[in-house]
Amino acid sequence: MSDVVLTESMQEPRITRTRPVWLSFGLLVPFAFVVVLGVAVWAPQWLSACDPEAVDPNAILLPPDGQHWFGTDELGRDLFSRVVYGTSQSLTIGIGATLIASLGGIVLGTMAALAPRPIGRLLLRIIDILLAFPEMLLALLVIAVLGRGPANTLLAVGLASIAGYARLIRSQVLQIRLSGYVEHAIALGEHPWTIIARHIVPNAIRPLLILATVGVGSSVLSASALSFLGLGVVPPAAEWGALLANGRNFLDIAPWTSLLPATVVALSVISITLLGRRLQTLLATGDLR
């Protein structure tokens, strides 16, 4: 009996291997789609050899086929090529608007947390008022003041999103201000601006980086919605929202002119959002295998 026990105890432990979370199917699919979007931005000619502005009177409103994967529009232009080349403008607006919202949120949220109490409470009320309005409504108000165009669309979407980022930064700054290393820096006599720039802001923006990743998808969707309404980028620009706006006039005879670009917009927003939320989960659990 003792031999049996000894033999069993000497057996090597069974090693259970788990698949790394970065290789999960739910992450690889959106990651692959985002990689394709990156290729469309930096090297669109790798995905489509057609000129997005080339007009062909003999290929007007052709359905999708082997030559024109997304069909053609009312001028005979290849829709797949226009979607590919429009990726750069759409993602530029989305990323630029997110940067504006992030930077504005850092400044406004830090001031609301560290300013003297009357000023801080006033800024907090301004943030609450902005959060009470839908972001699209705020973006429409900015467009009404500044006018249409890619730059104004970027600015409108960015300014409309500042309040959410500011609220997050304010809560983070309030927590970090009471931490041990900040109190230690104060005890050592460091200048307040040095403490803010070196200790508070760098630690406060960490959760904002994850929120900004998710926010890119939301900004792309908002910019496309403004262009679809005719208040953002307007045709003949090959921007996703402008393509949707242009194709809605032919939904009854050529539904692919809007449905296929809309599918790309939806898949892009979903993929970017899934990546951001998965990254947020991995950082929260510390499981980055």
Coordinates of C-alpha atoms in Angstrom, one line a residue:
M1 CA 0.0 0.0 0.0
S2 CA 2.8 2.4 0.8
D3 CA 4.4 1.7 -2.5
V4 CA 1.2 2.6 -4.3
V5 CA 1.0 5.8 -2.3
L6 CA 4.6 6.6 -3.0
T7 CA 4.2 5.9 -6.7
E8 CA 1.1 8.2 -6.9
S9 CA 2.9 10.9 -5.0
M10 CA 5.9 10.8 -7.3
Q11 CA 3.7 11.3 -10.4
E12 CA 4.3 14.6 -12.1
P13 CA 1.5 17.1 -11.5
R14 CA -0.8 17.6 -14.5
I15 CA -0.3 21.0 -16.1
T16 CA -3.5 22.6 -17.3
R17 CA -2.9 25.0 -20.1
T18 CA -5.4 27.7 -20.8
R19 CA -5.6 29.7 -23.9
P20 CA -4.4 33.3 -23.5
V21 CA -7.2 35.8 -23.4
W22 CA -5.6 37.7 -26.2
L23 CA -6.1 34.7 -28.5
S24 CA -9.8 34.3 -27.8
F25 CA -12.1 34.3 -30.8
G26 CA -14.2 37.2 -29.4
L27 CA -11.1 39.4 -29.4
L28 CA -9.4 38.2 -32.6
V29 CA -12.3 39.0 -34.9
P30 CA -12.7 42.7 -33.9
F31 CA -8.9 43.0 -33.7
A32 CA -8.6 41.7 -37.3
F33 CA -11.2 44.1 -38.5
V34 CA -9.4 47.0 -36.8
V35 CA -6.2 45.9 -38.5
V36 CA -8.0 46.1 -41.8
L37 CA -9.2 49.6 -41.0
G38 CA -5.6 50.5 -40.3
V39 CA -4.5 49.2 -43.7
A40 CA -7.4 51.2 -45.3
V41 CA -6.0 54.4 -43.6
W42 CA -2.3 54.0 -44.4
A43 CA -2.3 51.9 -47.6
P44 CA -5.8 52.0 -49.2
Q45 CA -4.4 50.9 -52.5
W46 CA -3.6 47.5 -51.0
L47 CA -7.3 46.9 -50.5
S48 CA -8.7 48.6 -53.7
A49 CA -7.0 49.4 -56.9
C50 CA -9.9 51.5 -58.2
D51 CA -9.9 55.2 -58.2
P52 CA -12.7 56.3 -55.8
E53 CA -13.4 59.4 -57.9
A54 CA -13.4 57.7 -61.3
V55 CA -16.7 58.1 -63.1
D56 CA -18.0 55.4 -65.4
P57 CA -21.3 56.3 -67.3
N58 CA -21.6 52.7 -68.4
A59 CA -21.6 51.3 -64.8
I60 CA -24.3 53.4 -63.1
L61 CA -25.9 51.7 -60.0
L62 CA -24.6 48.3 -60.8
P63 CA -25.2 45.7 -58.0
P64 CA -22.3 44.1 -56.2
D65 CA -20.3 41.6 -58.3
G66 CA -16.8 40.3 -58.7
Q67 CA -15.5 43.6 -60.1
H68 CA -17.4 46.0 -57.9
W69 CA -17.7 44.3 -54.5
F70 CA -20.1 47.0 -53.1
G71 CA -21.6 47.9 -56.4
T72 CA -21.5 51.4 -57.9
D73 CA -23.3 54.7 -57.2
E74 CA -25.3 57.0 -59.4
L75 CA -22.2 58.2 -61.2
G76 CA -20.7 54.8 -61.8
R77 CA -18.0 55.1 -59.0
D78 CA -16.9 52.0 -57.2
L79 CA -18.5 52.0 -53.8
F80 CA -16.0 49.6 -52.2
S81 CA -13.2 51.9 -53.2
R82 CA -15.0 54.9 -51.8
V83 CA -15.6 53.2 -48.5
V84 CA -11.9 52.1 -48.3
Y85 CA -10.6 55.6 -49.1
G86 CA -13.2 57.2 -46.8
T87 CA -11.9 55.3 -43.9
S88 CA -9.1 57.8 -43.4
Q89 CA -11.4 60.8 -43.1
S90 CA -13.9 59.0 -40.9
L91 CA -11.3 57.6 -38.4
T92 CA -9.4 60.9 -38.4
I93 CA -12.6 62.7 -37.3
G94 CA -13.3 60.0 -34.7
I95 CA -9.8 60.0 -33.2
G96 CA -9.4 63.7 -33.4
A97 CA -12.7 64.3 -31.7
T98 CA -11.7 61.8 -28.9
L99 CA -8.4 63.7 -28.4
I100 CA -10.2 67.0 -28.1
A101 CA -12.7 65.5 -25.6
S102 CA -9.9 63.8 -23.6
L103 CA -7.7 66.9 -23.3
G104 CA -10.7 69.1 -22.5
G105 CA -11.9 66.6 -20.0
I106 CA -8.5 66.5 -18.3
V107 CA -8.3 70.3 -18.0
L108 CA -11.9 70.8 -16.9
G109 CA -12.0 67.8 -14.5
T110 CA -8.7 68.7 -12.9
M111 CA -9.9 72.3 -12.4
A112 CA -13.2 71.2 -10.9
A113 CA -11.4 69.0 -8.4
L114 CA -8.5 71.2 -7.3
A115 CA -9.9 74.8 -7.8
P116 CA -11.1 76.7 -4.7
R117 CA -14.5 75.4 -3.5
P118 CA -16.7 78.1 -5.1
I119 CA -15.1 77.7 -8.5
G120 CA -15.0 74.0 -8.2
R121 CA -18.7 73.8 -7.5
L122 CA -19.5 76.1 -10.4
L123 CA -17.5 73.9 -12.8
L124 CA -19.1 70.8 -11.4
R125 CA -22.6 72.3 -12.1
I126 CA -21.5 73.2 -15.6
I127 CA -20.4 69.6 -16.2
D128 CA -23.7 68.3 -14.8
I129 CA -25.7 70.6 -17.1
L130 CA -23.7 69.5 -20.1
L131 CA -24.2 65.8 -19.1
A132 CA -28.0 66.5 -19.0
F133 CA -28.0 67.2 -22.8
P134 CA -27.5 64.4 -25.3
E135 CA -24.1 64.6 -27.0
M136 CA -25.7 64.7 -30.5
L137 CA -27.8 67.8 -29.5
L138 CA -24.6 69.6 -28.2
A139 CA -22.8 68.7 -31.5
L140 CA -25.7 70.1 -33.5
L141 CA -25.5 73.4 -31.5
V142 CA -21.8 73.6 -32.3
I143 CA -22.4 72.9 -36.0
A144 CA -25.1 75.6 -36.0
V145 CA -22.6 78.1 -34.8
L146 CA -19.5 77.0 -36.8
G147 CA -21.0 75.6 -39.9
R148 CA -20.4 72.3 -41.8
G149 CA -17.2 70.7 -42.9
P150 CA -14.7 68.0 -41.7
A151 CA -12.9 70.3 -39.2
N152 CA -16.1 71.7 -37.7
T153 CA -17.5 68.2 -37.4
L154 CA -14.4 67.0 -35.6
L155 CA -14.6 70.0 -33.2
A156 CA -18.3 69.6 -32.6
V157 CA -18.2 65.9 -31.7
G158 CA -15.1 66.5 -29.5
L159 CA -16.7 69.5 -27.6
A160 CA -19.9 67.6 -27.1
S161 CA -18.0 64.7 -25.4
I162 CA -15.9 66.7 -23.0
A163 CA -18.3 66.6 -20.0
G164 CA -18.2 62.8 -19.7
Y165 CA -14.4 62.7 -19.6
A166 CA -14.3 65.7 -17.2
R167 CA -16.6 63.9 -14.7
L168 CA -14.3 60.8 -14.7
I169 CA -11.1 62.9 -14.3
R170 CA -12.6 64.8 -11.4
S171 CA -13.5 61.7 -9.5
Q172 CA -10.0 60.3 -10.1
V173 CA -8.3 63.5 -9.0
L174 CA -10.3 63.6 -5.8
Q175 CA -9.2 60.1 -4.9
I176 CA -5.5 60.6 -5.9
R177 CA -5.3 63.9 -4.0
L178 CA -5.7 61.9 -0.7
S179 CA -3.2 59.2 -1.6
G180 CA 0.0 58.7 0.4
Y181 CA 2.5 59.7 -2.3
V182 CA 0.7 63.1 -2.9
E183 CA 0.7 63.8 0.8
H184 CA 4.4 62.9 0.9
A185 CA 5.1 65.3 -1.9
I186 CA 3.2 68.1 -0.1
A187 CA 5.2 67.4 3.0
L188 CA 8.5 67.6 1.1
G189 CA 7.5 71.1 -0.1
E190 CA 7.1 70.4 -3.8
H191 CA 5.4 73.1 -5.8
P192 CA 1.6 72.6 -6.3
W193 CA 1.9 72.7 -10.1
T194 CA 4.7 70.1 -9.9
I195 CA 2.5 67.8 -7.8
I196 CA -0.3 68.2 -10.3
A197 CA 1.8 67.6 -13.3
R198 CA 4.0 64.8 -11.9
H199 CA 1.7 62.9 -9.5
I200 CA -2.0 63.7 -9.9
V201 CA -2.7 64.0 -13.6
P202 CA -0.5 61.0 -14.9
N203 CA -2.3 58.7 -12.4
A204 CA -5.7 60.2 -13.0
I205 CA -5.7 59.7 -16.8
R206 CA -5.1 55.9 -16.8
P207 CA -8.8 55.0 -16.8
L208 CA -9.4 57.8 -19.3
L209 CA -7.2 56.0 -21.8
I210 CA -9.5 53.0 -21.8
L211 CA -12.6 55.2 -22.0
A212 CA -11.1 57.0 -25.0
T213 CA -10.6 53.8 -26.8
V214 CA -14.3 53.1 -26.5
G215 CA -15.0 56.7 -27.3
V216 CA -13.4 56.5 -30.7
G217 CA -16.2 54.3 -31.9
S218 CA -18.8 56.6 -30.5
S219 CA -17.2 59.6 -32.1
V220 CA -17.1 57.9 -35.5
L221 CA -20.8 57.0 -35.2
S222 CA -21.7 60.6 -34.2
A223 CA -19.7 62.1 -37.0
S224 CA -21.3 59.7 -39.5
A225 CA -24.8 60.7 -38.1
L226 CA -24.0 64.4 -38.6
S227 CA -22.9 63.8 -42.2
F228 CA -26.0 61.6 -42.8
L229 CA -28.2 64.6 -41.7
G230 CA -26.3 66.9 -44.0
L231 CA -24.7 68.8 -41.2
G232 CA -21.2 67.3 -41.2
V233 CA -19.1 66.3 -44.2
V234 CA -21.1 66.6 -47.3
P235 CA -20.9 64.8 -50.7
P236 CA -19.0 64.3 -52.9
A237 CA -16.5 63.6 -50.1
A238 CA -15.9 59.9 -49.6
E239 CA -16.7 60.0 -45.9
W240 CA -18.9 57.2 -44.5
G241 CA -21.7 59.4 -43.3
A242 CA -21.7 61.3 -46.6
L243 CA -21.9 58.0 -48.5
L244 CA -24.9 57.0 -46.5
A245 CA -26.5 60.4 -47.1
N246 CA -25.9 60.1 -50.8
G247 CA -27.2 56.5 -51.1
R248 CA -30.5 57.1 -49.3
N249 CA -31.8 58.7 -52.4
F250 CA -31.6 55.4 -54.2
L251 CA -32.7 53.0 -51.5
D252 CA -35.7 51.9 -53.6
I253 CA -33.8 50.9 -56.7
A254 CA -30.2 50.4 -55.4
P255 CA -30.3 49.6 -51.6
W256 CA -26.6 48.6 -51.6
T257 CA -25.5 52.2 -52.0
S258 CA -26.4 52.7 -48.3
L259 CA -26.7 49.3 -46.7
L260 CA -23.2 48.1 -47.4
P261 CA -21.5 51.3 -46.2
A262 CA -23.8 51.3 -43.2
T263 CA -22.6 47.7 -42.5
V264 CA -19.0 48.9 -42.5
V265 CA -19.8 51.7 -40.1
A266 CA -21.6 49.3 -37.8
L267 CA -18.8 46.7 -37.8
S268 CA -16.2 49.4 -37.2
V269 CA -17.9 50.9 -34.2
I270 CA -18.7 47.4 -32.8
S271 CA -15.1 46.2 -33.3
I272 CA -13.5 49.3 -31.7
T273 CA -15.9 49.3 -28.8
L274 CA -15.3 45.5 -28.1
L275 CA -11.6 46.0 -28.1
G276 CA -11.8 49.0 -25.7
R277 CA -14.1 47.1 -23.3
R278 CA -12.0 43.9 -23.4
L279 CA -8.9 46.0 -22.7
Q280 CA -10.7 47.6 -19.8
T281 CA -11.6 44.2 -18.4
L282 CA -8.1 42.9 -18.8
L283 CA -6.6 45.9 -17.0
A284 CA -9.1 45.7 -14.2
T285 CA -8.4 42.0 -13.6
G286 CA -4.7 42.2 -14.2
D287 CA -4.9 39.2 -16.6
L288 CA -2.8 40.2 -19.6
R289 CA -1.6 36.7 -20.5

